[in-house]
Amino acid sequence: MVCPLLGLSDELQLMIVELVVAQDHGREDLVSLSSTCSTYRLLLAPIIFDRVTLLNDAESAASAIALANSHHGQYVKQLRFEGSLNRDGYRRVIEQHTEGLDINKLRTIVQEAREKLFPESVYRVLSDLQHWFSKLDILTIRIEEQNAAWYESSPLPVGVRDLFDHPDLFKATIKRRKIHNWGQLQAKTYEALCENQNHNIKTLQILDLSRECDALDDPKFHKFLERIRTVGISHVLACRKRHGSAHYFETTRYLSRRFIDHLPSVQHLKLKGPVYGAWSYEGLPYDWTKEATLPLKVTQMPQLKSINLSRTLVSQEMISFFVSHQDTLEHITLQNCYAYTPTQRTVSGRILGEGCSRLS
């Protein structure tokens, strides 16, 4: 017996929609369904247009602005910003040969590369999120690492070492430009975020966090953080060839100053270290002489309800933090975490056991 979908009750149709969304590629299926008739276009619009991805190129910004100015802009609740040096417009400028060009032409190319790297239209969107998407609730930031091999065994990044020994001067020059511009991309991204002093964003996710960003020390950024209730941070992938990474230790050291000290409203915190940061599931850290424990203080995050830590060293200070927050803390999740005793430079389950007994 044939039963037309439109002939079902509204409740049953919505149940079917929820089941479709839960499947792999479910959102794509809903887009296809919405194109079948006006009824489903109206019904599915709040689901299909609840999120938008913004890239650091003018075309992406134009699409985001067009969505914001349309009737569907009211449905956007999630925005994901993806920053990368692999955008076509930027690459066409930065990779052109400059041999024999005069200084004025070179300056023009440099300026054009900066404009392509982070167009003004992208800045307009990212610096006034409340204006464009008034119901925005979740913001995700990810800036693609320029060179994942920067954090290999050499004390200098691979990209930096290539500046000195690369046989092709043209390619070495491109690397040098990209290293500088990668830092500029990060700076412009967080500079734009700092302009959002009046926002309703409740969830902030920063993926592949790098320590190489002084904009995170800006008081305006700390002001931006004050209203956030849920924070998720993952570190950029560290070295694959050894356990331990100076990059990870440095990033951990800065977490309090740049983030945790400025989260008075946060209720849920999730921190994820890199697989090859201080350690991995394949072995213990290669060097316990470096301090990599998470700098948590009893005065931080007074409203914290849940904390989820992955690949993070558990210290006595962290246990004290847990105990001091026992009136608000409801969930503590530790994944692939080791307990660290700095005086003995050893790991064990002892500190974890003591902490659990004190919390109980």
XYZ file of C-alpha atoms in Angstrom:
360
model
C 0.000 0.000 0.000
C 1.356 3.423 -0.961
C 1.384 5.992 1.842
C 2.435 9.486 0.667
C 4.818 11.181 3.094
C 2.736 14.342 3.029
C -0.271 12.307 4.101
C 1.299 11.477 7.454
C 0.674 13.513 10.588
C 3.021 16.431 11.319
C 4.392 14.645 14.384
C 5.248 11.528 12.393
C 6.864 13.547 9.609
C 9.041 15.378 12.147
C 10.013 12.055 13.699
C 11.101 10.799 10.269
C 13.111 13.986 9.733
C 14.903 13.490 13.061
C 15.796 9.925 12.102
C 17.131 11.069 8.726
C 19.303 13.773 10.330
C 20.830 11.200 12.669
C 22.118 9.111 9.750
C 25.398 9.596 7.886
C 24.949 12.249 5.206
C 21.522 12.898 6.703
C 21.729 16.635 6.166
C 22.409 16.138 2.464
C 19.317 13.949 2.259
C 17.239 16.677 3.886
C 18.512 19.222 1.365
C 17.341 16.916 -1.408
C 13.989 16.441 0.314
C 13.530 20.195 0.732
C 13.826 20.669 -3.024
C 10.820 18.444 -3.741
C 8.083 20.891 -2.735
C 7.371 24.175 -0.969
C 5.950 22.370 2.053
C 9.263 20.719 2.849
C 11.230 23.842 2.005
C 9.367 25.634 4.784
C 9.412 22.684 7.175
C 13.123 21.906 6.823
C 14.540 25.433 6.539
C 15.241 25.764 10.309
C 17.249 22.524 10.170
C 19.066 23.029 6.867
C 20.078 26.630 7.552
C 20.993 26.255 11.225
C 24.726 26.379 10.466
C 27.130 28.134 8.141
C 30.822 27.696 7.313
C 32.895 30.816 6.676
C 36.230 30.551 4.846
C 38.876 33.246 4.589
C 37.989 34.204 1.022
C 35.700 36.805 -0.494
C 33.346 34.313 -2.163
C 32.625 32.568 1.125
C 32.019 35.877 2.885
C 29.631 36.952 0.117
C 27.655 33.730 0.568
C 27.492 34.209 4.338
C 26.306 37.807 3.943
C 23.680 36.747 1.397
C 22.396 34.114 3.829
C 22.343 36.620 6.688
C 20.321 39.087 4.608
C 17.797 36.455 3.546
C 14.795 35.112 5.423
C 16.841 32.017 6.274
C 19.453 33.999 8.193
C 17.253 33.904 11.282
C 17.806 30.143 11.568
C 21.611 30.226 11.816
C 22.759 29.074 15.250
C 26.223 27.707 14.445
C 29.115 29.304 12.575
C 32.385 27.563 11.774
C 35.351 29.613 10.577
C 38.021 27.735 8.623
C 41.235 29.675 8.046
C 43.805 28.346 5.568
C 46.641 29.435 3.293
C 45.326 27.111 0.585
C 42.630 29.425 -0.773
C 42.943 29.847 -4.538
C 43.016 33.646 -4.564
C 45.838 33.824 -2.032
C 47.893 31.072 -3.656
C 47.734 32.673 -7.095
C 49.268 35.835 -5.666
C 51.802 34.439 -3.209
C 53.267 31.805 -5.539
C 53.953 33.991 -8.559
C 57.593 34.483 -9.543
C 59.043 37.780 -8.384
C 62.568 37.570 -9.794
C 63.550 40.804 -11.514
C 60.584 42.835 -10.232
C 61.226 46.295 -8.815
C 60.507 47.133 -5.176
C 57.201 48.883 -5.896
C 55.839 45.841 -7.724
C 56.954 43.595 -4.892
C 55.160 45.807 -2.378
C 52.018 45.633 -4.485
C 52.189 41.834 -4.504
C 52.696 41.707 -0.738
C 49.724 44.000 -0.160
C 47.533 42.008 -2.545
C 48.490 38.776 -0.778
C 47.436 40.248 2.568
C 44.096 41.324 1.138
C 43.488 37.895 -0.370
C 44.570 36.174 2.842
C 41.877 37.833 4.940
C 39.494 39.899 2.786
C 37.711 42.879 4.285
C 34.353 41.167 3.755
C 35.477 38.247 5.942
C 36.511 40.699 8.643
C 33.096 42.398 8.405
C 31.293 39.140 9.119
C 33.591 37.809 11.822
C 33.807 41.129 13.692
C 30.033 41.651 14.029
C 28.456 38.233 14.420
C 25.494 39.519 16.397
C 24.548 41.837 13.533
C 24.678 39.157 10.843
C 23.347 36.192 12.824
C 21.380 37.374 15.841
C 20.607 33.839 17.065
C 24.173 32.543 16.791
C 24.871 30.236 19.709
C 27.901 28.120 18.735
C 31.166 29.423 17.250
C 33.949 27.139 16.030
C 37.378 28.435 14.992
C 39.959 26.357 13.161
C 43.074 27.722 11.477
C 44.848 25.095 9.429
C 48.446 24.515 10.424
C 50.733 25.829 7.690
C 53.204 23.002 8.048
C 52.476 20.046 10.316
C 56.177 19.146 10.165
C 57.143 22.318 12.016
C 57.108 20.368 15.242
C 59.430 17.555 14.282
C 62.605 16.630 16.146
C 64.613 19.710 15.212
C 64.475 22.616 17.685
C 63.671 24.789 14.662
C 60.526 24.336 12.574
C 61.092 22.487 9.319
C 59.716 25.468 7.421
C 62.279 27.739 9.090
C 65.174 25.371 8.452
C 64.207 25.234 4.784
C 64.851 28.952 4.541
C 68.533 28.268 5.015
C 69.131 25.080 3.052
C 66.469 24.912 0.330
C 68.241 24.721 -3.067
C 65.427 26.575 -4.848
C 65.482 30.226 -3.781
C 61.999 30.792 -5.200
C 60.475 27.982 -3.119
C 62.390 29.125 -0.049
C 60.981 32.628 -0.518
C 57.433 31.253 -0.768
C 57.932 29.331 2.474
C 59.208 32.473 4.170
C 56.180 34.459 3.003
C 53.750 31.768 4.093
C 55.269 31.439 7.562
C 54.756 35.164 8.087
C 51.282 35.191 6.559
C 50.127 32.209 8.617
C 50.771 34.302 11.712
C 48.922 37.203 10.104
C 45.927 34.962 9.416
C 45.712 33.988 13.075
C 46.140 37.576 14.218
C 43.405 38.917 11.907
C 41.017 36.136 12.926
C 41.227 36.853 16.644
C 41.428 40.593 16.062
C 38.029 40.332 14.363
C 36.633 38.211 17.196
C 37.710 40.826 19.724
C 35.264 43.281 18.160
C 32.315 41.133 19.296
C 31.818 42.678 22.716
C 28.014 42.356 22.594
C 27.242 38.796 21.576
C 25.022 35.906 22.619
C 27.483 33.118 21.839
C 27.315 30.439 24.519
C 29.664 27.816 23.065
C 33.197 28.426 21.754
C 35.243 25.664 20.149
C 38.844 26.272 19.106
C 40.322 23.422 17.100
C 44.052 22.926 16.498
C 45.087 25.728 18.834
C 48.613 27.029 18.297
C 50.707 28.980 20.768
C 51.882 31.296 17.989
C 49.147 33.896 18.440
C 49.725 36.973 20.577
C 46.186 38.203 19.845
C 44.974 35.745 22.480
C 46.567 38.023 25.090
C 44.386 40.966 24.044
C 42.091 42.194 26.879
C 39.317 42.505 24.285
C 39.545 38.775 23.634
C 39.335 38.094 27.351
C 36.241 40.309 27.499
C 34.762 38.258 24.656
C 35.282 35.086 26.711
C 33.385 36.312 29.764
C 29.943 35.332 28.432
C 30.921 31.900 27.151
C 29.346 28.960 28.996
C 30.882 26.030 27.111
C 34.497 25.938 25.920
C 36.240 23.234 23.914
C 39.920 23.473 22.964
C 42.081 20.986 21.085
C 45.793 21.452 20.495
C 47.439 21.353 17.111
C 48.901 17.969 16.159
C 52.371 17.557 17.612
C 55.376 15.546 16.530
C 54.744 12.021 15.216
C 58.271 10.727 15.719
C 58.668 11.072 19.460
C 56.578 11.425 22.565
C 56.607 14.969 23.816
C 56.559 18.307 22.080
C 57.894 21.666 23.195
C 54.941 23.163 21.341
C 52.499 21.310 23.599
C 54.289 22.344 26.784
C 54.352 25.982 25.711
C 50.670 25.964 24.741
C 49.660 24.386 28.053
C 51.636 26.998 29.936
C 49.672 29.808 28.289
C 46.186 28.327 28.782
C 45.488 30.050 32.099
C 46.657 33.469 30.996
C 44.861 33.358 27.670
C 41.699 31.397 28.483
C 41.018 29.870 31.886
C 41.559 33.068 33.880
C 38.788 34.728 31.866
C 35.928 32.226 32.037
C 33.713 33.361 34.947
C 30.540 32.072 33.263
C 31.806 28.779 31.875
C 29.919 25.675 32.986
C 31.430 23.059 30.694
C 35.110 22.773 29.748
C 36.694 20.271 27.379
C 40.438 20.237 26.702
C 42.097 17.781 24.353
C 45.851 17.479 24.038
C 47.536 16.187 20.862
C 48.151 12.472 20.458
C 51.909 13.066 20.482
C 51.993 15.900 22.992
C 53.169 15.145 26.505
C 52.591 11.453 25.842
C 50.453 9.099 23.790
C 48.643 5.827 24.268
C 51.722 4.101 22.833
C 54.123 5.088 25.570
C 55.142 7.456 28.323
C 56.580 10.939 27.808
C 60.108 11.084 26.549
C 61.104 13.924 28.872
C 59.600 14.502 32.305
C 61.860 17.464 33.033
C 59.403 19.750 31.229
C 56.327 20.917 33.104
C 53.193 20.183 31.095
C 50.499 19.925 33.736
C 47.364 21.958 33.212
C 47.601 25.204 35.235
C 44.291 25.113 37.138
C 43.693 27.323 40.182
C 40.964 27.025 42.799
C 39.768 30.562 42.001
C 39.079 29.844 38.330
C 35.726 28.997 36.687
C 33.481 29.257 39.780
C 30.384 27.979 37.915
C 32.010 24.897 36.377
C 29.665 21.876 36.177
C 31.612 19.476 33.979
C 35.205 19.088 32.866
C 36.470 16.698 30.200
C 40.235 16.282 29.885
C 41.978 14.183 27.268
C 45.744 13.507 27.135
C 46.361 15.869 30.030
C 48.686 15.369 32.992
C 46.862 15.193 36.325
C 48.692 16.940 39.161
C 48.050 17.627 42.848
C 47.024 21.172 41.906
C 44.360 19.788 39.588
C 42.992 17.562 42.353
C 42.802 20.612 44.616
C 40.891 22.389 41.876
C 38.398 19.513 41.660
C 37.891 19.489 45.427
C 37.373 23.257 45.600
C 34.636 22.993 42.953
C 32.810 19.991 44.405
C 29.703 22.097 45.130
C 29.217 22.809 41.406
C 31.068 19.990 39.618
C 28.750 17.224 38.437
C 30.958 15.368 35.942
C 34.721 14.808 35.669
C 35.918 12.877 32.620
C 39.568 11.875 32.177
C 40.621 10.136 28.963
C 44.182 8.875 28.394
C 45.402 10.919 31.355
C 48.374 10.141 33.582
C 49.064 11.310 37.113
C 52.287 13.277 37.431
C 54.525 13.616 40.500
C 57.118 16.309 39.649
C 59.449 15.507 42.557
C 59.782 11.889 41.440
C 59.212 12.526 37.729
C 57.026 9.448 37.557
C 53.519 8.575 36.537
C 51.126 6.331 38.402
C 47.513 5.870 39.369
C 48.201 7.005 42.949
C 47.249 10.655 42.525
C 44.112 9.697 40.632
C 43.111 7.384 43.493
C 43.722 10.025 46.145
C 41.749 12.559 44.166
C 38.747 10.269 43.812
C 38.682 9.542 47.554
C 38.839 13.239 48.423
C 36.004 14.056 46.017
C 33.832 11.314 47.487
